[in-house]
Coordinates of C-alpha atoms in Angstrom, one line a residue:
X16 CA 33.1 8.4 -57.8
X17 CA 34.8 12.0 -58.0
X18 CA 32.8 13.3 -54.8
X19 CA 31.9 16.0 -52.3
X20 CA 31.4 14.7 -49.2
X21 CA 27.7 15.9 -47.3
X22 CA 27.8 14.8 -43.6
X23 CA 24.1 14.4 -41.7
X24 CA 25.1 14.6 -38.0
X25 CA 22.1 15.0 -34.8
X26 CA 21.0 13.6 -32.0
X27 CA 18.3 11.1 -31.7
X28 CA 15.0 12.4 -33.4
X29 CA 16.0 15.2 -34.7
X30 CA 14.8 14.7 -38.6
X31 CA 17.8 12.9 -39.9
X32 CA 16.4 10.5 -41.7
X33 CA 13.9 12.6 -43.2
X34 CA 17.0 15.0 -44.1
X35 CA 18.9 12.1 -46.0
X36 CA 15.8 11.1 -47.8
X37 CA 14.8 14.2 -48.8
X38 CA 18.7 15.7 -50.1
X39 CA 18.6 12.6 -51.8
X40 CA 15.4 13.1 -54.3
X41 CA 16.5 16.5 -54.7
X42 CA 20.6 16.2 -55.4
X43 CA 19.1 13.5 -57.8
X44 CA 16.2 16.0 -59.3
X45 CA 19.0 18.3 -59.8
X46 CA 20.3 15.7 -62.3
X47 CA 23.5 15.0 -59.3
X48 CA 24.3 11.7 -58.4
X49 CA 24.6 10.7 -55.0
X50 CA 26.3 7.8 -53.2
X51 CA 24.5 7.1 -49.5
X52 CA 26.5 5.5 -46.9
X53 CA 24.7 4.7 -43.5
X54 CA 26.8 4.6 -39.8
X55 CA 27.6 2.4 -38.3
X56 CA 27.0 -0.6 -39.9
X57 CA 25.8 -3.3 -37.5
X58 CA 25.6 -6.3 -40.2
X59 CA 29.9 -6.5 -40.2
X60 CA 32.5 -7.9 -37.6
X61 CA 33.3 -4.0 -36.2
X62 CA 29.6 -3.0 -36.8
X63 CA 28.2 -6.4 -34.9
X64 CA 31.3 -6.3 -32.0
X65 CA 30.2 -2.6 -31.0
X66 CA 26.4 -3.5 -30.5
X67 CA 27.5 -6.0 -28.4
X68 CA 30.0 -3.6 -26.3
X69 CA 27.6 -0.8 -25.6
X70 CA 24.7 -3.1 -24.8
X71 CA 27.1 -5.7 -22.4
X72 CA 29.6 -3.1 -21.5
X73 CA 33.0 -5.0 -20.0
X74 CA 30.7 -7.6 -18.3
X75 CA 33.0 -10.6 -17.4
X76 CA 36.1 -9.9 -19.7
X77 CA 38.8 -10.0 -17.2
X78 CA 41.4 -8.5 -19.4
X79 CA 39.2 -5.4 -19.7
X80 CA 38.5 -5.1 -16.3
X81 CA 40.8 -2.4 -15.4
X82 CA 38.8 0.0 -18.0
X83 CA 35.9 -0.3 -16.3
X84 CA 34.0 2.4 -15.5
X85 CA 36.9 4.8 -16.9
X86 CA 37.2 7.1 -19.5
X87 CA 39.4 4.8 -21.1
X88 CA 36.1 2.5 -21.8
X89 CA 34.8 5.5 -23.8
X90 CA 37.7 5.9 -25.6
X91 CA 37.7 1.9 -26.8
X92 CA 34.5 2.7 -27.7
X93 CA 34.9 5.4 -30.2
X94 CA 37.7 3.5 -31.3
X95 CA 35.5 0.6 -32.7
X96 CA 33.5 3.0 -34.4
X97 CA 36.2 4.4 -35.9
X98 CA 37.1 0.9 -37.2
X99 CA 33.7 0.7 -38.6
X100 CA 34.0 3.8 -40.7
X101 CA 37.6 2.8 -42.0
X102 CA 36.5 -0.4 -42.9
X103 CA 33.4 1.0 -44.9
X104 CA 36.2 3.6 -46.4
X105 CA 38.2 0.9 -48.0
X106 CA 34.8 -0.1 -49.8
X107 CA 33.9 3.6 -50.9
X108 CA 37.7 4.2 -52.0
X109 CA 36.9 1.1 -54.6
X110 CA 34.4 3.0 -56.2
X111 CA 34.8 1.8 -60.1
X112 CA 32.3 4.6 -60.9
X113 CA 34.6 7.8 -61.2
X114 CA 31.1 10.1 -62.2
X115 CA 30.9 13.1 -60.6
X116 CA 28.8 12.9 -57.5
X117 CA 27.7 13.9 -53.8
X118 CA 28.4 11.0 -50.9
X119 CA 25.8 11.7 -48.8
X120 CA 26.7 10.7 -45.1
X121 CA 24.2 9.9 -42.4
X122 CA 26.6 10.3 -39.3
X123 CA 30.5 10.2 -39.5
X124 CA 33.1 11.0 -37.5
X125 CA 31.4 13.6 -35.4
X126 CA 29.0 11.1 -34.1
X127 CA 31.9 10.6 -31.6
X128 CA 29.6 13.1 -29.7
X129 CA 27.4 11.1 -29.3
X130 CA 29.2 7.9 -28.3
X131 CA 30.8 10.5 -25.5
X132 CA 27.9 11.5 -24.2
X133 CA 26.0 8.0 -24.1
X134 CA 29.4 7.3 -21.8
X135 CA 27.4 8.8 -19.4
X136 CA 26.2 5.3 -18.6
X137 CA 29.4 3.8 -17.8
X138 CA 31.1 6.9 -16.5
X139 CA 28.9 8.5 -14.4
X140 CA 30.7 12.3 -14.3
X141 CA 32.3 13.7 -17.1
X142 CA 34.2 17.2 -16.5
X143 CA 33.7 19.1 -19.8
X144 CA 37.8 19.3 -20.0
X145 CA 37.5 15.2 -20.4
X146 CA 34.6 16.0 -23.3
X147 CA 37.1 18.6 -25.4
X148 CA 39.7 15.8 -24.9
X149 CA 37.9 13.1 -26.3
X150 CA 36.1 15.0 -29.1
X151 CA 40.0 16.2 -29.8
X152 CA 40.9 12.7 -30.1
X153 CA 37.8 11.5 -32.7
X154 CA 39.4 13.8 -34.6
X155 CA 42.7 13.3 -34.9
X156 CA 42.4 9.4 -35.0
X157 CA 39.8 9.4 -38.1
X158 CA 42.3 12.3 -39.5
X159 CA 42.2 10.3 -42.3
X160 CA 39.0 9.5 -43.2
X161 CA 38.1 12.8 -42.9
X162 CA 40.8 13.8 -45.0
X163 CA 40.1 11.1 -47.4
X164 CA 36.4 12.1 -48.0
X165 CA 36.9 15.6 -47.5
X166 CA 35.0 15.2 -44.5
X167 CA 35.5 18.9 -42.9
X168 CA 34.1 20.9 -45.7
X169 CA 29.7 20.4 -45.4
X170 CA 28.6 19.1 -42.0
X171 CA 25.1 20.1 -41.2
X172 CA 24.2 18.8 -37.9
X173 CA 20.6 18.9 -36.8
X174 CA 19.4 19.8 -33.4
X175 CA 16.5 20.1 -31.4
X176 CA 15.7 23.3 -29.1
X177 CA 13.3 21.4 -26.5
X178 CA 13.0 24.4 -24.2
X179 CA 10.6 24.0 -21.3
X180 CA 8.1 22.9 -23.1
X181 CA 9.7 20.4 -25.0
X182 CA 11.4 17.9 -22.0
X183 CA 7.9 18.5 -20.2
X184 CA 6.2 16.4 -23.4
X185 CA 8.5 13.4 -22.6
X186 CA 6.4 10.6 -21.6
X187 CA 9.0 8.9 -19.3
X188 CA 9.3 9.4 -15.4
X189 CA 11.5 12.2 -14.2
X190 CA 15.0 10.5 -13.6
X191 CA 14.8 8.8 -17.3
X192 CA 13.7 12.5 -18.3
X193 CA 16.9 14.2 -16.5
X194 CA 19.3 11.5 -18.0
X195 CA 18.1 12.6 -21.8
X196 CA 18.4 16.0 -21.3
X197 CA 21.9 15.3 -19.6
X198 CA 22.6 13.3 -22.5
X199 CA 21.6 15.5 -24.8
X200 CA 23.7 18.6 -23.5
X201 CA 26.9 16.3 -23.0
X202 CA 26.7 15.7 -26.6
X203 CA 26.0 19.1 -27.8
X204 CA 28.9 20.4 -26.0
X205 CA 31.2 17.5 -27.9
X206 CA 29.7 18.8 -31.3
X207 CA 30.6 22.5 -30.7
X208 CA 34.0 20.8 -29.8
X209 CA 33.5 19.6 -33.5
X210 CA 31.8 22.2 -35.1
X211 CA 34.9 24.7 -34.3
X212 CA 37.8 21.9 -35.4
X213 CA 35.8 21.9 -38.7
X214 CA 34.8 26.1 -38.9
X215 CA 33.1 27.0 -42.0
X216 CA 32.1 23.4 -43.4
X217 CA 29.5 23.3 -40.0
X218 CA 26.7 24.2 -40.6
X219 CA 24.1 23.8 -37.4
X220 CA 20.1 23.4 -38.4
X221 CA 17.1 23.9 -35.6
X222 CA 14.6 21.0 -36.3
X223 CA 12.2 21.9 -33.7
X224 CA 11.7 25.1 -31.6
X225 CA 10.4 24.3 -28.4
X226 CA 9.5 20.7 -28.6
X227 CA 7.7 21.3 -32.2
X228 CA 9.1 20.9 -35.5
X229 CA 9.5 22.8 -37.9
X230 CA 8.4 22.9 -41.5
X231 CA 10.2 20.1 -43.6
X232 CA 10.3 22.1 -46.2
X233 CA 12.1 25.1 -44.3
X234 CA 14.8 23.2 -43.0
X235 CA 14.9 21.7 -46.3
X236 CA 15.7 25.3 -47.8
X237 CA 18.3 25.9 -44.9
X238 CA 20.1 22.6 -46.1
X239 CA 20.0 23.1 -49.8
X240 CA 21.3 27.0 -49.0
X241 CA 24.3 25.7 -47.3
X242 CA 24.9 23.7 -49.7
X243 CA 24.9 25.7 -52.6
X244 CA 27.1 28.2 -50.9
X245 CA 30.0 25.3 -49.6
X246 CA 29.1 23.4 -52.9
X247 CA 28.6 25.1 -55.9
X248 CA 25.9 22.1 -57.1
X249 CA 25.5 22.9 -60.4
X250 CA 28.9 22.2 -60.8
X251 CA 28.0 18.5 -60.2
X252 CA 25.0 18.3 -62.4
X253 CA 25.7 15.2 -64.6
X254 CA 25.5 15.6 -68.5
X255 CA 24.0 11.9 -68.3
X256 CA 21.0 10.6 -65.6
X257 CA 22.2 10.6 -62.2
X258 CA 22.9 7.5 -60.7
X259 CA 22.1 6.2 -57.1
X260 CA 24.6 3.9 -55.0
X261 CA 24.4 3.0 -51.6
X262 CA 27.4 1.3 -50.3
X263 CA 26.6 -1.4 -47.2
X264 CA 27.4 -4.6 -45.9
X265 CA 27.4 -6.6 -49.0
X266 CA 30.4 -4.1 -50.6
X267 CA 32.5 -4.2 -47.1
X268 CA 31.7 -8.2 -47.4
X269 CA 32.9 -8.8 -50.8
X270 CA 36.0 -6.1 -50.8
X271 CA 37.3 -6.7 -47.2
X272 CA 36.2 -10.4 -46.4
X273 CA 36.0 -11.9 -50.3
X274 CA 32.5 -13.6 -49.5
X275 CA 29.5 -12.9 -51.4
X276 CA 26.8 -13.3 -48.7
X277 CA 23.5 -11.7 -50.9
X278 CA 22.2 -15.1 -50.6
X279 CA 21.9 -15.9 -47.0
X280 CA 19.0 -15.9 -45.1
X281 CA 20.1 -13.7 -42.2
X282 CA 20.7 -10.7 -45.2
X283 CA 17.7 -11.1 -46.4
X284 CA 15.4 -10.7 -42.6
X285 CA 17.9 -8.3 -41.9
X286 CA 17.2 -5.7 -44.9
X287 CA 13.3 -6.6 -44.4
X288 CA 13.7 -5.3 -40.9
X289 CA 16.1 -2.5 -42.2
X290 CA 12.6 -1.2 -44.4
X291 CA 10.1 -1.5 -41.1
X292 CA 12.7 -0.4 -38.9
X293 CA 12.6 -3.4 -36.6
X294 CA 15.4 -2.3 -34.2
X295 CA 14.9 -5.7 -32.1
X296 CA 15.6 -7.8 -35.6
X297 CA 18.0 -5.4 -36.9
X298 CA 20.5 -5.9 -34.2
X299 CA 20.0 -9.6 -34.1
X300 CA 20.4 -10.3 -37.6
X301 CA 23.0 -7.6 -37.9
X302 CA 25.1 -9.9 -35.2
X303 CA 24.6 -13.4 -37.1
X304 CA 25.7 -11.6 -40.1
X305 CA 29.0 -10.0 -38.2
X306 CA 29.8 -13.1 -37.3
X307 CA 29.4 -15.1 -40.5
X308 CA 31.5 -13.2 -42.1
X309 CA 34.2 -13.3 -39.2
X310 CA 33.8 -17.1 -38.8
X311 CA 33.8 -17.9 -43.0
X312 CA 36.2 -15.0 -44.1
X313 CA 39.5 -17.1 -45.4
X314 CA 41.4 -14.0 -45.6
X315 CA 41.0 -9.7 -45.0
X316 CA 42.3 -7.8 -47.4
X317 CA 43.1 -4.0 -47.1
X318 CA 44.2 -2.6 -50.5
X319 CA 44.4 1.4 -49.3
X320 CA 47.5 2.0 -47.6
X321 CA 46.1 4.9 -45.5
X322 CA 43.1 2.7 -44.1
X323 CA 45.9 -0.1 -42.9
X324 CA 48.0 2.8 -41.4
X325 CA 44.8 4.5 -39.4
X326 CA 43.9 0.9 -37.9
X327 CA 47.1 0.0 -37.4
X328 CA 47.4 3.3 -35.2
X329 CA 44.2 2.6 -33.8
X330 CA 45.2 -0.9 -32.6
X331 CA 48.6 0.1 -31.2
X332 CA 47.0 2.3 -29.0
X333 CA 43.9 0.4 -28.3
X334 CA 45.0 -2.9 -28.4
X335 CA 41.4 -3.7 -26.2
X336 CA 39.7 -3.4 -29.3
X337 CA 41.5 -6.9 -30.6
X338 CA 40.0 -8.5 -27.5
X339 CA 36.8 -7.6 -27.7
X340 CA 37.2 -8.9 -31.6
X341 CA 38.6 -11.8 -29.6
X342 CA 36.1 -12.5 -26.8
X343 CA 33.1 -12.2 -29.8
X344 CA 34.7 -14.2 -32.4
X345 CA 37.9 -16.0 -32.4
X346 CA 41.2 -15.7 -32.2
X347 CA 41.7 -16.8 -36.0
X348 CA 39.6 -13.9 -37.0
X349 CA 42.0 -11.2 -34.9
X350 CA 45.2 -13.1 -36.5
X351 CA 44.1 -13.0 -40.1
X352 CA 42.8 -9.3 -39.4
X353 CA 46.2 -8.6 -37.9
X354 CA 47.9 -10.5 -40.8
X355 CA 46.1 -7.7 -43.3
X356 CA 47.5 -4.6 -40.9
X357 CA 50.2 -5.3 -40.0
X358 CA 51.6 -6.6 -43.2

């Protein structure tokens, strides 16, 4: 697909999936297709091996044990994700269907803020010279992806303006209410890290004033505005019907790993969850999944030259992320991943 990229970046409950949804029906009521992409993607090896990082941290890993607790664990951590995007990039470069089109983004690269700020919980102080730093990094290690996808010219990020008002409405106790709001400003100052590396193509959006939202279809209007003026849409109205793709799991399955997994069970719970938004299910069927495919996977195959390049960059300087692909699945896996790479 001949595509402009549209990235959805936010917080936590701030309206982004309403925002997808909604772009979505109307790109496609415009007579533009749009193909919707989802980060990260839990169900693959990278997707599966991050869950499993940010929820056990280091834990008993001796090898790791000298990041613990640093910045450096924060950095192996956007460093996975960043794997998990370029592997979904090889998929969405082997598009067949070379239509015209929008790919619709909910997070990217910029969602490094996030991953920063939730480094709160294993580094307890970060100076805001150590958030410009990192946020500097995301973006020169996912250089190309972002270049690929033209990933610097639409970024709307939503964000919430709590106020007083709004962190007084939060149901848990004080300290848990402190850390959110901590959270929450961490990452905010890592997105106007982003937001000026990118310039024009940013694009911020206020979902709620105060604790209270506002109108979807005003922010809705806000969106589509920016849009037209960084997009030109009629330009990618479509003389046929548009067409909706999603690319997920069972693309990065068949064009990475060779295995056609739309069968198994485990695919099956996990997309039922996926529709009721069972987070419990979703990570737990997301991990048997990841490691199917890492287990049964006879060979990886990396066609695009600039997606071998980025992880091979990525792994020289991060060579803890081939551990923790280690310590999760098995050495096998790490050599035949290494084998497509490093070739």
């Amino acid at each position: 697909m001949d595509c402009t990229s549209v990235v959805i970046e936010g917080s936590d409950q701030v309206g982004k999936g309403d925002t997808v949804h909604d772009l979505s029906g109307i790109f496609l009521e415009q007579g533009i297709s749009i193909c919707r992409f989802s980060f990260p993607q839990y169900a693959t090896p990278f997707g599966s091996a991050i869950r499993l990082f940010l929820k056990n941290g280091v834990g008993d890993i001796s090898q790791l044990s000298d990041v613990k607790g640093k910045r450096r664990e924060i950095e192996i951590r956007m460093m996975m994700f960043a794997l998990d995007r370029l592997q979904a990039l090889e998929s969405i470069l082997r598009l067949s269907d070379k239509e015209r089109g929008v790919l619709l983004l909910d997070r990217g690269p910029y969602s490094n803020a996030l991953t920063i700020a939730y480094g709160l919980s294993v580094v307890k102080k970060i100076a805001n010279q150590d958030i410009v730093e990192m946020a500097k990094l995301g973006f020169e290690m996912e250089g190309y992806l972002i270049k690929s996808l033209n990933l610097d010219k639409c970024v709307i990020q939503l964000s919430a303006n709590l106020g007083k008002k709004g962190w007084s409405s939060i149901r848990d106790g004080e300290e848990d209410q402190y850390e959110k709001k901590e959270i929450q400003e961490k990452a905010d100052q890592a997105y106007l890290v982003f937001s000026e590396l990118v310039g024009r193509g940013w694009k911020n959006i206020v979902t709620k004033e105060n604790g209270i939202w506002k109108k979807r279809t005003v922010r809705n209007k806000e969106a589509t505005n920016f849009l037209e003026e960084r997009m030109a849409l009629s330009s990618f109205k479509s003389s046929n019907s548009a067409k909706f793709e999603s690319i997920d799991v069972l693309d990065i399955a068949k064009d990475m790993y060779g295995l056609d997994i739309s069968n198994l069970e485990d695919v099956k719970e996990f997309y039922n969850a996926l529709d009721r938004n069972e987070k419990n299910i979703i990570y737990k069927k997301g991990f048997s999944i990841g490691q199917y495919i890492a287990n049964n996977c006879s060979t990886v195959v990396i066609k695009d030259k600039g997606v071998r390049e980025s992880m091979y960059n990525i792994l020289e300087k991060y060579p803890e992320c081939l551990i923790l692909l280690k310590e999760y699945y098995s050495k096998d896996f790490v050599e035949k991943l290494k084998e497509a790479i490093y070739e």
